[in-house]
Tab-separated table of C-alpha atoms in Angstrom:
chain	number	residue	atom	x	y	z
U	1	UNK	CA	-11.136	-11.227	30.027
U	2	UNK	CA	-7.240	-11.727	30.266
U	3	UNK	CA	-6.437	-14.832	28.545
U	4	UNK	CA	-2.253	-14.130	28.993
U	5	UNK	CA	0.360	-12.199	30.563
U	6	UNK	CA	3.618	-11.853	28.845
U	7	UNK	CA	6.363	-10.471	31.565
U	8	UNK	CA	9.258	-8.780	29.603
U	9	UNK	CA	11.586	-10.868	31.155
U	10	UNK	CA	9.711	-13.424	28.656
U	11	UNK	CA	10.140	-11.302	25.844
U	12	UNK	CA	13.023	-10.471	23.515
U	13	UNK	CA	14.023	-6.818	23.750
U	14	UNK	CA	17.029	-4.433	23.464
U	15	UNK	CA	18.070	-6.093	26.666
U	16	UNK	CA	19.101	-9.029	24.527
U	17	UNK	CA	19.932	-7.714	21.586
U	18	UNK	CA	21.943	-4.879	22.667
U	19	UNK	CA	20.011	-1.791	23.203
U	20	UNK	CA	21.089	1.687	22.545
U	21	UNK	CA	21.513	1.839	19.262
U	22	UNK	CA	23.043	4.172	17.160
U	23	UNK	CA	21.702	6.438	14.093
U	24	UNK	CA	23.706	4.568	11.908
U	25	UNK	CA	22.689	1.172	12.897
U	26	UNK	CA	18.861	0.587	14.031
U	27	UNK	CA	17.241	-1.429	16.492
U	28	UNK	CA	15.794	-3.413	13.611
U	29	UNK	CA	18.980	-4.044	12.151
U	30	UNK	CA	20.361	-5.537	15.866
U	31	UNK	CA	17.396	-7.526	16.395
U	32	UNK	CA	18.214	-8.911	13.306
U	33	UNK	CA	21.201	-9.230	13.816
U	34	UNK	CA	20.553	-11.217	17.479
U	35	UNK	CA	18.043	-13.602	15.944
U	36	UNK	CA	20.136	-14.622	13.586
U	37	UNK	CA	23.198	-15.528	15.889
U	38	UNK	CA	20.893	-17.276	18.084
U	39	UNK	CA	19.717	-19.385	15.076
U	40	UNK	CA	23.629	-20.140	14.150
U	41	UNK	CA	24.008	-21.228	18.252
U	42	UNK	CA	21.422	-23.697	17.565
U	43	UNK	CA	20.517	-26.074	20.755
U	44	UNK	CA	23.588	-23.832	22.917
U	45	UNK	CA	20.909	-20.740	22.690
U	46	UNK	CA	18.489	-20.413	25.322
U	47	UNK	CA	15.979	-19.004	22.421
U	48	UNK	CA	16.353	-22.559	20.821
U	49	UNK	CA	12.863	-24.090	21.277
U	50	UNK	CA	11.556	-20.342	19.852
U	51	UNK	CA	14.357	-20.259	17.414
U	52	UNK	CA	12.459	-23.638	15.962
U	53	UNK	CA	9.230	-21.757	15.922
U	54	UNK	CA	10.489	-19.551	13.279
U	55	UNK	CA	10.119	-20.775	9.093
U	56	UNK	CA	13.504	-21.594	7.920
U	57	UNK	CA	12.182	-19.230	4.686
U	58	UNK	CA	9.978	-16.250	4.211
U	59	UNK	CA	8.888	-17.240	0.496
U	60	UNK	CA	5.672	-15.593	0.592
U	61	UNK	CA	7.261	-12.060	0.893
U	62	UNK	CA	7.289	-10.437	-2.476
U	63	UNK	CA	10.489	-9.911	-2.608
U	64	UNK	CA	11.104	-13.836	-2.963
U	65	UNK	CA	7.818	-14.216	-5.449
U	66	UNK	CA	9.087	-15.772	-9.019
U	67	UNK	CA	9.630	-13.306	-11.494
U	68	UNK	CA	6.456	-14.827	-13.468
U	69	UNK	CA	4.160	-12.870	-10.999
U	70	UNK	CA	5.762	-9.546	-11.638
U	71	UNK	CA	5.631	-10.008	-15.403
U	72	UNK	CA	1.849	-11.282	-15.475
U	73	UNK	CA	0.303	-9.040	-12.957
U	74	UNK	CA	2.501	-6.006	-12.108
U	75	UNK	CA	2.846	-4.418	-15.629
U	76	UNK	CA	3.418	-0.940	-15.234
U	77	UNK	CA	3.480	-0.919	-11.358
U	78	UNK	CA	6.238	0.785	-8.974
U	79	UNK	CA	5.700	-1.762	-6.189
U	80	UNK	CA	8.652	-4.230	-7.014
U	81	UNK	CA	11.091	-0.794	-7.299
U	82	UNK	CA	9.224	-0.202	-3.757
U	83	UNK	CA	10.493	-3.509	-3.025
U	84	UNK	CA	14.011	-3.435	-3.813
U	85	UNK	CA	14.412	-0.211	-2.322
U	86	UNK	CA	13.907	-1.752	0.945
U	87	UNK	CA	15.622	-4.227	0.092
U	88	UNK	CA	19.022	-1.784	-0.251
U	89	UNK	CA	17.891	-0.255	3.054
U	90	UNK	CA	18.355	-3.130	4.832
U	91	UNK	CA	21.110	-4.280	3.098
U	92	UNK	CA	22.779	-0.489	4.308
U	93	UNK	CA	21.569	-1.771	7.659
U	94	UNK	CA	23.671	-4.797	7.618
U	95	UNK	CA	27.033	-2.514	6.356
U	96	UNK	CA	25.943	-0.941	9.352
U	97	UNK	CA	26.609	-3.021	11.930
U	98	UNK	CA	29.689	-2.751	14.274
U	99	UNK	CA	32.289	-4.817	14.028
U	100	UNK	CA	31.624	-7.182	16.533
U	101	UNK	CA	28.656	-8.787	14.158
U	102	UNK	CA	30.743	-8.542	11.354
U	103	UNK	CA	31.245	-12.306	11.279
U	104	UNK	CA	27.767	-12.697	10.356
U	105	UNK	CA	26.855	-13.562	6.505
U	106	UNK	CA	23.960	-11.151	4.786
U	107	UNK	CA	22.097	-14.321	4.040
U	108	UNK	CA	21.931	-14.997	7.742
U	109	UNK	CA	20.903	-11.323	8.621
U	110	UNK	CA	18.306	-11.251	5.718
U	111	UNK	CA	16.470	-14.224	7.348
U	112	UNK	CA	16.723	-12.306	11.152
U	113	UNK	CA	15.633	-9.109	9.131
U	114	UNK	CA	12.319	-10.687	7.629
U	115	UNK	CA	11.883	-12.561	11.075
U	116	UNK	CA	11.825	-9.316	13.068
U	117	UNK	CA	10.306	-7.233	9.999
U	118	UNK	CA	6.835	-9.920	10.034
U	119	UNK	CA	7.101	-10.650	14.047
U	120	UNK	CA	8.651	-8.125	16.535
U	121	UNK	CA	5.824	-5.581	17.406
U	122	UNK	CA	6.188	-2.089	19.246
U	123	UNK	CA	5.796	-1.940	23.001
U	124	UNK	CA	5.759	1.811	22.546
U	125	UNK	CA	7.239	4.661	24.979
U	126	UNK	CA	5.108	3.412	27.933
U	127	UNK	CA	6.717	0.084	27.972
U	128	UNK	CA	9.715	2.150	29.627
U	129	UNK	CA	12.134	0.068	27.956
U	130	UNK	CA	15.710	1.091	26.083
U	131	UNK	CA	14.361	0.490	22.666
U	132	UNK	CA	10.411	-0.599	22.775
U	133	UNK	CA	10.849	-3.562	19.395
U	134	UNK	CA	10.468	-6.805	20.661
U	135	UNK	CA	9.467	-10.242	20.295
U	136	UNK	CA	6.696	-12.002	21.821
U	137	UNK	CA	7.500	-15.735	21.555
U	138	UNK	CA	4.244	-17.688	21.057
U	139	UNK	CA	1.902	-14.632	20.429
U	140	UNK	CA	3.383	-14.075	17.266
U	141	UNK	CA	2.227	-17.278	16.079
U	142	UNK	CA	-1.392	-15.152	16.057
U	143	UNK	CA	-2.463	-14.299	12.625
U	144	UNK	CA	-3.546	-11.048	12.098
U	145	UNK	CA	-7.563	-10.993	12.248
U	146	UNK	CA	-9.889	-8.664	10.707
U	147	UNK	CA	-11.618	-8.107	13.241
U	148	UNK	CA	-9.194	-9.606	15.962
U	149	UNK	CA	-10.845	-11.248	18.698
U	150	UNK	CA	-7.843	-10.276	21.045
U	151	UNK	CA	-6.274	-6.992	21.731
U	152	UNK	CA	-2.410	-6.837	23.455
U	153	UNK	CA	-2.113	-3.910	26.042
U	154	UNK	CA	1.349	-3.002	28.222
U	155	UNK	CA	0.452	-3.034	31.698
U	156	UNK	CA	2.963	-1.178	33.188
U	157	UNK	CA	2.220	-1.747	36.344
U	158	UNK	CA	2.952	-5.550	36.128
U	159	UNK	CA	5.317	-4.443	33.428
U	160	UNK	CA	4.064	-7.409	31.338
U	161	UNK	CA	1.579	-7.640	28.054
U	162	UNK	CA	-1.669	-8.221	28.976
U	163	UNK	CA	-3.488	-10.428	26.455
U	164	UNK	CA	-7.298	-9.794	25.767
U	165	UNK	CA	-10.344	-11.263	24.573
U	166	UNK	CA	-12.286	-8.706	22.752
U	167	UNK	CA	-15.537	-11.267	22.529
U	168	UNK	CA	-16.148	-15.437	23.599
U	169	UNK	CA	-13.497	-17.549	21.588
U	170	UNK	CA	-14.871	-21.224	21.825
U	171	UNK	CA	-12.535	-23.852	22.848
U	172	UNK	CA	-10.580	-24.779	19.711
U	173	UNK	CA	-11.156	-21.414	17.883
U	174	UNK	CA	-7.984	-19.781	16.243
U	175	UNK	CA	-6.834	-16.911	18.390
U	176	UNK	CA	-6.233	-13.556	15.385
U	177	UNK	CA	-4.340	-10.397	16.688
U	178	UNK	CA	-4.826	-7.182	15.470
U	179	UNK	CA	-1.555	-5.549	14.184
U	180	UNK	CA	-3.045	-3.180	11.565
U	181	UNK	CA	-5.350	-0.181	12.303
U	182	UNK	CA	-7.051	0.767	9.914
U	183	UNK	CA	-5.144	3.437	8.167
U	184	UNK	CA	-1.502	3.240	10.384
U	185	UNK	CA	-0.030	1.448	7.258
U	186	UNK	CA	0.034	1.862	3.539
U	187	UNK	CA	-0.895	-1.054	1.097
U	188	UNK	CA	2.636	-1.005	0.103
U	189	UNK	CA	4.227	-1.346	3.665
U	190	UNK	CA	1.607	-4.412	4.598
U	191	UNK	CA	2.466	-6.411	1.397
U	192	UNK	CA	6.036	-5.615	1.989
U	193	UNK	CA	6.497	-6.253	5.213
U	194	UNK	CA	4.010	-9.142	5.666
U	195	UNK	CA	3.420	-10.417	2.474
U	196	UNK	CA	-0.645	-9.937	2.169
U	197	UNK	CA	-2.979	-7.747	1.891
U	198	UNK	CA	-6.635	-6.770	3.154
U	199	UNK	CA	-9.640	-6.797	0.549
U	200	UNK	CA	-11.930	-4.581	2.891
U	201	UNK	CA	-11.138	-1.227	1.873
U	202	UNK	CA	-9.763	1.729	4.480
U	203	UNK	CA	-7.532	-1.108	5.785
U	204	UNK	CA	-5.083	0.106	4.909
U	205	UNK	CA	-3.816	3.272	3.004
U	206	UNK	CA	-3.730	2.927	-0.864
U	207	UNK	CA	-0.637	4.562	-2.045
U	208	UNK	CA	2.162	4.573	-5.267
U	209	UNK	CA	4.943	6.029	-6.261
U	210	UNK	CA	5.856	8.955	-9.022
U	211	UNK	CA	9.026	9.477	-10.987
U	212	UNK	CA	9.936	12.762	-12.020
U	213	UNK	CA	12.738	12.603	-15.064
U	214	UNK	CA	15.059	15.494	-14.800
U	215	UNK	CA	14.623	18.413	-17.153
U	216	UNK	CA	16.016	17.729	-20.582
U	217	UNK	CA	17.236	21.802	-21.224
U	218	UNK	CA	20.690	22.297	-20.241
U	219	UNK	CA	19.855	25.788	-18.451
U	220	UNK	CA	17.833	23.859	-16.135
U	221	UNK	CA	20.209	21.157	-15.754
U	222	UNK	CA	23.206	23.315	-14.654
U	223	UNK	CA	20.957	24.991	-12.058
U	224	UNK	CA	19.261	22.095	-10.268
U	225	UNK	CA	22.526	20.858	-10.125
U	226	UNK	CA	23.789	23.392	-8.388
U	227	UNK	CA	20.473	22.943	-5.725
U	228	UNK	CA	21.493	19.444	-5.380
U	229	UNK	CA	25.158	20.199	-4.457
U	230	UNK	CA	26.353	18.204	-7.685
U	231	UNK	CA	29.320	18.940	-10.573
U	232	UNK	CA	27.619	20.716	-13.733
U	233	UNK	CA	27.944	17.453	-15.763
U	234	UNK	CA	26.859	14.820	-13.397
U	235	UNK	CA	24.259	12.390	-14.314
U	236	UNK	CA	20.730	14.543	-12.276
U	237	UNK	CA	19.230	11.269	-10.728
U	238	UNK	CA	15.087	11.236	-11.239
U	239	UNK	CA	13.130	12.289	-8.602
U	240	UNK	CA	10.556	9.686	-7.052
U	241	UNK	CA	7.827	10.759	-4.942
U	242	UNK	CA	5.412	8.644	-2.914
U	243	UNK	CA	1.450	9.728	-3.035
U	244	UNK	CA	-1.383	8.999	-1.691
U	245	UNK	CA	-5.178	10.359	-2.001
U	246	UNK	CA	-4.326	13.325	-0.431
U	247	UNK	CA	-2.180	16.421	-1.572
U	248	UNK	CA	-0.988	17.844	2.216
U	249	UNK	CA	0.975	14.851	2.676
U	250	UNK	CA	4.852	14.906	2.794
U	251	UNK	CA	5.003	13.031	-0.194
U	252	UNK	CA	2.764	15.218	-1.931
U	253	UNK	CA	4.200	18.334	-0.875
U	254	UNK	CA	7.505	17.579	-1.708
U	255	UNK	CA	6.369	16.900	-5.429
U	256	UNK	CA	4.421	19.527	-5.795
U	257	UNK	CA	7.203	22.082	-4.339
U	258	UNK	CA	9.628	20.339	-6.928
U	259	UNK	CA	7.166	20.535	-9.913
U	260	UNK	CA	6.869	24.171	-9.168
U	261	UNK	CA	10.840	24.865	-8.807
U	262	UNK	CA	11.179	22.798	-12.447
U	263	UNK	CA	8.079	25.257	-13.960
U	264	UNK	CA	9.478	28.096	-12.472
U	265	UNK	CA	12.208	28.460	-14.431
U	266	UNK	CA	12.114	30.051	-17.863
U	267	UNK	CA	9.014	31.945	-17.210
U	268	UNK	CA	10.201	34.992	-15.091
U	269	UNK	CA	12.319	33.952	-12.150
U	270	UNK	CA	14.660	31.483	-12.057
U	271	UNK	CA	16.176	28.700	-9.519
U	272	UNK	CA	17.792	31.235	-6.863
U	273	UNK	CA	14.806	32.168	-5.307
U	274	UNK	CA	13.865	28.723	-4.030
U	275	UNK	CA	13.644	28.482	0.064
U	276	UNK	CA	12.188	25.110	1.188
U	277	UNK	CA	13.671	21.894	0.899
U	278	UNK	CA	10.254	18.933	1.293
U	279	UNK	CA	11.941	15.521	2.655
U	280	UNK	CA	15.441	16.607	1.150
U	281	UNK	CA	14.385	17.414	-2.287
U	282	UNK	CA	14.523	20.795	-3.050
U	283	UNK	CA	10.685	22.879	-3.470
U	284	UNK	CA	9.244	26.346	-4.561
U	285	UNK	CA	6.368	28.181	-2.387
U	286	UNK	CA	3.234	28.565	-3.684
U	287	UNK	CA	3.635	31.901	-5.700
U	288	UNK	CA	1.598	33.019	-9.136
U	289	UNK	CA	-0.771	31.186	-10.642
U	290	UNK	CA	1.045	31.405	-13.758
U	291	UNK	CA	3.493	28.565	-12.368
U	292	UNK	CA	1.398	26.765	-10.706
U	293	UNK	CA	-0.540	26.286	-13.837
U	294	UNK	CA	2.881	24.893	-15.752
U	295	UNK	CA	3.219	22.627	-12.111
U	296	UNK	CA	-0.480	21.763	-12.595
U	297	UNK	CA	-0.343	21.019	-16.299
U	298	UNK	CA	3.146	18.278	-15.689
U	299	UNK	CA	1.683	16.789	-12.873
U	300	UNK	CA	-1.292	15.954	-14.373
U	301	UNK	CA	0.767	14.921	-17.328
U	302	UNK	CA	2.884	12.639	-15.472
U	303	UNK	CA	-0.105	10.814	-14.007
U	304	UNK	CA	-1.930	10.143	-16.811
U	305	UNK	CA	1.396	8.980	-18.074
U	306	UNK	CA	2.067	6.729	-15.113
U	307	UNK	CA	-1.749	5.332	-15.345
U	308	UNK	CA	-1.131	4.496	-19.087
U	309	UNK	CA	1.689	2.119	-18.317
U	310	UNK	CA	-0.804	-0.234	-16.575
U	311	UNK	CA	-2.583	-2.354	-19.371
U	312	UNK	CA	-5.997	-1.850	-17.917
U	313	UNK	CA	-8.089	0.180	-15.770
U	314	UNK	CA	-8.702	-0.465	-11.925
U	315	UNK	CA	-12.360	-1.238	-12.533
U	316	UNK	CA	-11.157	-4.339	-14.521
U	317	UNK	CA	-8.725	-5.215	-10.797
U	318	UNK	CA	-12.520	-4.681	-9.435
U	319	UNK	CA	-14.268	-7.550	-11.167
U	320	UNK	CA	-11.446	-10.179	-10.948
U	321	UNK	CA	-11.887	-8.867	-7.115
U	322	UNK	CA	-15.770	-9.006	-7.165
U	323	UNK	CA	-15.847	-12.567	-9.568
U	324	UNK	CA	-14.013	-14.385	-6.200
U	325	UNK	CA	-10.218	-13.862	-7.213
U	326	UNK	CA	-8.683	-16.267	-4.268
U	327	UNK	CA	-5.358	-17.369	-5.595
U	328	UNK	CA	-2.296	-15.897	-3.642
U	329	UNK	CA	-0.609	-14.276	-3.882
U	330	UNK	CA	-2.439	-13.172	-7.327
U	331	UNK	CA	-5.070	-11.122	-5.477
U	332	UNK	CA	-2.681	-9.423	-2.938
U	333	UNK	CA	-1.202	-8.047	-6.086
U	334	UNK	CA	-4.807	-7.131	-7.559
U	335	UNK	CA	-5.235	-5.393	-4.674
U	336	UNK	CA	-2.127	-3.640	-4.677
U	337	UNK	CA	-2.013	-2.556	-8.326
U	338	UNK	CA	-5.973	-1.612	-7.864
U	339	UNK	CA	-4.725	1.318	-5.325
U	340	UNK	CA	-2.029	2.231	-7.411
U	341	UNK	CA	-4.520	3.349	-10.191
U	342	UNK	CA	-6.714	4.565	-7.335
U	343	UNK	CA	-4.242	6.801	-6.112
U	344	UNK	CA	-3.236	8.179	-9.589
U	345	UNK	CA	-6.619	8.908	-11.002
U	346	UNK	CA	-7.140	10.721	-7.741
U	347	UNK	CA	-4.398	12.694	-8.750
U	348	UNK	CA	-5.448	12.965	-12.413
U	349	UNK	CA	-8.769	14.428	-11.515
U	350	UNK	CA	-7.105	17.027	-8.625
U	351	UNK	CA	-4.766	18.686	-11.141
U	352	UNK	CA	-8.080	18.970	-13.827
U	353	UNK	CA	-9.903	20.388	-11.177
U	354	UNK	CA	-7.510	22.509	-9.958
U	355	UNK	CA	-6.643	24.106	-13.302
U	356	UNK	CA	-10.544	24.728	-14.160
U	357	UNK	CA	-10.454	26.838	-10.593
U	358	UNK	CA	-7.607	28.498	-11.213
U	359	UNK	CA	-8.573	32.503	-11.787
U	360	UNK	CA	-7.929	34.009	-15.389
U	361	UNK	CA	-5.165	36.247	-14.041
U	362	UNK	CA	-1.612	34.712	-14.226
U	363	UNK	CA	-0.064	37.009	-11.978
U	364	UNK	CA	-3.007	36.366	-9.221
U	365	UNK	CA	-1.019	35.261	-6.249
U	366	UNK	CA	-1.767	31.155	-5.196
U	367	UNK	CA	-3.631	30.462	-1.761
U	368	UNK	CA	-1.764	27.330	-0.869
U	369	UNK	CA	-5.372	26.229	0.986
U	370	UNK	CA	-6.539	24.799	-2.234
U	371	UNK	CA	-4.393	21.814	-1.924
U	372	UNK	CA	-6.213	20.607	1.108
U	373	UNK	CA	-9.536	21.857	-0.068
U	374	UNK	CA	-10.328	20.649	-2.949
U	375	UNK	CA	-10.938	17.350	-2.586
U	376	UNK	CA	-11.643	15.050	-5.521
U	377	UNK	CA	-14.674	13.000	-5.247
U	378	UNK	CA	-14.131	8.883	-5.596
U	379	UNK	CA	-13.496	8.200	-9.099
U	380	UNK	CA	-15.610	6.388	-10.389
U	381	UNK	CA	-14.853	4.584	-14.074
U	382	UNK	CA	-15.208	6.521	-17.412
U	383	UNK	CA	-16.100	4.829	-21.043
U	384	UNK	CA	-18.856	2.112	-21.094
U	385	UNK	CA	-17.469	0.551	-24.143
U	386	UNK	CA	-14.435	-0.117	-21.806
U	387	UNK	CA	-16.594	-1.591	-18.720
U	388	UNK	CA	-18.089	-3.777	-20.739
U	389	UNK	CA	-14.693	-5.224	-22.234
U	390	UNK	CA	-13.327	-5.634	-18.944
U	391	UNK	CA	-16.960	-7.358	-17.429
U	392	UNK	CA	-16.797	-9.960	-20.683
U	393	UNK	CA	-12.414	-10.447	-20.060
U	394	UNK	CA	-14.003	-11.578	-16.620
U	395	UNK	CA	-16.631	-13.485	-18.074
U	396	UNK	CA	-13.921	-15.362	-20.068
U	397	UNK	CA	-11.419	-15.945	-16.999
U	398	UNK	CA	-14.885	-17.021	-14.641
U	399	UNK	CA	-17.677	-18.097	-16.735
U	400	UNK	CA	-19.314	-20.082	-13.988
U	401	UNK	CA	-19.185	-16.986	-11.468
U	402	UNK	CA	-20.105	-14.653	-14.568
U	403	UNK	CA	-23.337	-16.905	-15.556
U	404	UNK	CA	-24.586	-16.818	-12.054
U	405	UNK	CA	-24.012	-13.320	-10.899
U	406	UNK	CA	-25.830	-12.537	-14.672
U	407	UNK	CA	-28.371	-15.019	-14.043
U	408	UNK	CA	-29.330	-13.851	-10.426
U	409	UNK	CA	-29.446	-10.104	-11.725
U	410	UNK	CA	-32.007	-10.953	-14.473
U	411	UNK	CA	-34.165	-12.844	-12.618
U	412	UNK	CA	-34.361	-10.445	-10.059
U	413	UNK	CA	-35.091	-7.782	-12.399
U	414	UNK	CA	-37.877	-10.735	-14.151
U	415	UNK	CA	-39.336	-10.625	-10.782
U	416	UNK	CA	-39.407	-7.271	-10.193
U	417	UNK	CA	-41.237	-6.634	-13.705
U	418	UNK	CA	-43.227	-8.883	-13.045
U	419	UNK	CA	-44.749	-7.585	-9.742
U	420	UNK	CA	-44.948	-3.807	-11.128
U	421	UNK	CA	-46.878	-5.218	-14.564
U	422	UNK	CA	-48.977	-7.155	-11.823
U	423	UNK	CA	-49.883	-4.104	-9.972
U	424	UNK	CA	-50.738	-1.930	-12.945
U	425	UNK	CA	-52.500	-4.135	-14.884
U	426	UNK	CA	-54.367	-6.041	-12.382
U	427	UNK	CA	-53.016	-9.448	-12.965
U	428	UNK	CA	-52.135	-12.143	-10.697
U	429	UNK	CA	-48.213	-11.978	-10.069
U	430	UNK	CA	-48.350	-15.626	-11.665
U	431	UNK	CA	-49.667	-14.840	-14.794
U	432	UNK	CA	-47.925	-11.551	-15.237
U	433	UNK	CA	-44.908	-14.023	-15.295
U	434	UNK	CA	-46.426	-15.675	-18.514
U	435	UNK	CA	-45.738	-12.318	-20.183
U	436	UNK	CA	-41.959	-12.879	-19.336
U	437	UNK	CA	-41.346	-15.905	-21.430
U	438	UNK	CA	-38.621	-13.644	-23.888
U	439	UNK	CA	-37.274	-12.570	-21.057
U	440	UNK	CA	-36.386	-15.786	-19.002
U	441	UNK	CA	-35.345	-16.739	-22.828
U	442	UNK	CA	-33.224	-13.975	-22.613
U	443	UNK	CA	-31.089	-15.339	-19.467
U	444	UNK	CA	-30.627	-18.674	-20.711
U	445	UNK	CA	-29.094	-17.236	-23.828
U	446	UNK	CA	-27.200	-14.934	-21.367
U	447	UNK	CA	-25.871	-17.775	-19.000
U	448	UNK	CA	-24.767	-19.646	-22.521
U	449	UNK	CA	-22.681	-16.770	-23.475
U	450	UNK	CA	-21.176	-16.297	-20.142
C-alpha cells in the first residue's frame, strides 16, 4: 500500500538550487553548494526546520576516520588513495563554482557535499525535471534496509514520489529504504559515499585499484611520452586502473590495452602503431600472442605484487567476518579489504590461466574473446599450513566464539560417529557413545586451547 506521497514542490531540486548546470560545475557541486547557504541563513531559510535535520558532522565517512584505522587495518590497501581522490574531485568541484557562490568557504561546501553525497537520491529522466538529484526531506531519515520494506516510485502522473510498503510494517517498526541494488554500486563507492558496507555478498560489487609504474628504459620513456602529449623529460605519472572480477570492463580494458602498448615495444613493433585510447589512457589491440604473453606475464606480476602488500590473506578477513566481527567501522573495512584481495586473486588466477591456453606459436594472432571467456572459478584459499595460522590468530582475538564454534563441530561429528558405529555394529546409539569417551576428552582439551 502507499504509505506517502512526496509532491516535488516538497522536494529540493534544481529548481532551488539552480538548475542547468554546466560541464564544468555539476549538479552535485550546486546542491552542495545550496545546502550549505541555506545552513549559513539559518532560521531566515525556509529549509530551516530540514536544515536542523541534517548532522552538523559526517564523522563516520572514511575520509574523517582517525588515521589509527588506516594504519591497523588497511595495510597495503588502495581504498584511502580511492578516498582522497574524491576528495580532490570535489574539491575541483568547489573551484568550479561561478562566481556568485564564491563567498562560500570549502569547509562549508564540504559539509553540503557529504549532505547531498549520503542523502539526495536520483529521480531519474522520468521525473521530467531540469536536473533529476534531489532531496527528499524526511525520507532520507530512512536507513537503507537489506531487504527494504519500502520501495520509492515517481508517479508522474501526480508528479510526486509515491512511497511503498513492500510487506506489513507493525506500528512502531523502523521504516528501511532500499538505495542499493544489488550490484549498481561498487564496495568502494558505498563505503565512500555512505560510510558502511553490506556483509551479504553480491551487494555490492567488490572492486580495487592497480598502479602501473612507468617503464624504467629511456626508449620507452621518450615514446609514451610522446602518446601522452608530454616534454621528453617530464616526470611519466603512474598509471592506476580500477578492476573488478571481470576483464571486459572499462577498467580492465584500459589496463590490459596499456600493458600490451608497454610489452609491445622492444619486441618487433614499436609505440606508433597504437590506435585506441581506453578511458584516456592510451591501449594496443589485441595482436600476437607473443605480446600478449609479455602483457600476460606483468599483469600477473603486478597482482601478485599488489596482493603481497596486504599482510594476510582474505580467508583470514573471512574468519574475523565468520567469528562475529561487529565493531565499526572495523568490519566495513574487513569487508572492504576482503574484496580487494578477492578481486586481485581473481586476476592472479586469469593471467595463469590465460598463459597455460595460450597456443605454442608466438606469432598466432590473439582472439580478443578470451578475455570474456575464460572465466576464473571462485578462488578458493591455497596452503593449509596458512588456514590454520589464520583459524588459531582468530582463536586468539575470539576465544569464546572459537571454543564454541570448535565445540559444536566436534560434537556433531561425536554424534554422528556415534550413530554410524551404532548402525554397523548393532549397538544401542547410547552405548555406542561409551566408545566416545577420548573423543568428548578430545573437545574439552580443544575448548581449553581455544
Amino acid at each position: 500500500c502507499t504509505l506517502a506521497l512526496l509532491p516535488t514542490t516538497r522536494l529540493i531540486t534544481a529548481t532551488h538550487y539552480g538548475g542547468n548546470t554546466s560541464s564544468t560545475s555539476s549538479a552535485q557541486a550546486h546542491m552542495s553548494a545550496f545546502i550549505a547557504n541555506q545552513r549559513e541563513e539559518g532560521e531566515r531559510s525556509p529549509w530551516a526546520a530540514y536544515i536542523a535535520l541534517l548532522p552538523e558532522a559526517h564523522d563516520h565517512l572514511p575520509k574523517y576516520w582517525p588515521s589509527s584505522i588506516v594504519e591497523a587495518h588497511l595495510k597495503g590497501s588502495l581504498f584511502s588513495q580511492y578516498v582522497e581522490a574524491q576528495r580532490e574531485k570535489a574539491k575541483d568541484a568547489f573551484q568550479a563554482l561561478p562566481d556568485r557562490l564564491a563567498a562560500l568557504s570549502w569547509a562549508d561546501f564540504e559539509w553540503g557535499w557529504d549532505a547531498t553525497a549520503t542523502r539526495s537520491m536520483d529521480l531519474g529522466r522520468r521525473s521530467g525535471l531540469n536536473e533529476s538529484l534531489a532531496f527528499f526531506p524526511l525520507l532520507d531519515l530512512a536507513l537503507h534496509g537489506d531487504p527494504p520494506n519500502v520501495q520509492c516510485l515517481f508517479d508522474q502522473d501526480l508528479r510526486a514520489l509515491r512511497v511503498i510498503a513492500t510487506r506489513r510494517i507493525d506500528a512502531g517498526e523502523e521504516i528501511f529504504n532500499g538505495y542499493i541494488r544489488d550490484g549498481s554500486h561498487s564496495s568502494w563507492e558505498v563505503l565512500q559515499n555512505w560510510g558502511f558496507l553490506l556483509e551479504r555478498k553480491g551487494s555490492t560489487r567488490p572492486v580495487t585499484w592497480i598502479s602501473v609504474p612507468p617503464p624504467t628504459s629511456s626508449a620507452k620513456r621518450e615514446e609514451l611520452s610522446g602518446l601522452l602529449g608530454l616534454p621528453l623529460n617530464a616526470e611519466l605519472p603512474e598509471q592506476r586502473f580500477e578492476l573488478e572480477q571481470s576483464a571486459t570492463t572499462e577498467g580492465a580494458r584500459a589496463l590490459v590495452g596499456y600493458l600490451r602498448l608497454l610489452a609491445s615495444s622492444g619486441v618487433g613493433t614499436g609505440f606508433d602503431d597504437f590506435d585506441d585510447v581506453v578511458g584516456g589512457t592510451p591501449a594496443r589491440p589485441a595482436s600476437t600472442w607473443r605480446i600478449e604473453k609479455a602483457m600476460l606475464e606483468e599483469l600477473r606480476r603486478l597482482v601478485s605484487e599488489a596482493l603481497r602488500r596486504f599482510p594476510d590473506r582474505w580467508q583470514r578477513d573471512e574468519l574475523l567476518l565468520a567469528a562475529g566481527l561487529h565493531k565499526m567501522p572495523e568490519k566495513f573495512v574487513v569487508l572492504a579489504r576482503r574484496d580487494e584481495k578477492l578481486v586481485l586473486s581473481w586476476w592472479r588466477q586469469f593471467a595463469a590461466q590465460a598463459l597455460r591456453s595460450a597456443p605454442p606459436s608466438a606469432r598466432a594472432a590473439v582472439d580478443e574473446a578470451y578475455l570474456s571467456t575464460m572465466l576464473p572459478a571462485v578462488i578458493y584459499g591455497r596452503g593449509v599450513r596458512k588456514m590454520v595460522a589464520d583459524a588459531w590468530a582468530v582463536a586468539v582475538g575470539h576465544p569464546i566464539e572459537f571454543a564454541c564454534a570448535v565445540g559444536l563441530l566436534l560434537w556433531v561429528l561425536d554424534v554422528l560417529a556415534s550413530v554410524l558405529l551404532s548402525i554397523f555394529s548393532r549397538r544401542p546409539v547410547s552405548s555406542a557413545f561409551e566408545g566416545f569417551r577420548l573423543l568428548a576428552l578430545a573437545d574439552v582439551v580443544a575448548l581449553g586451547a581455544a
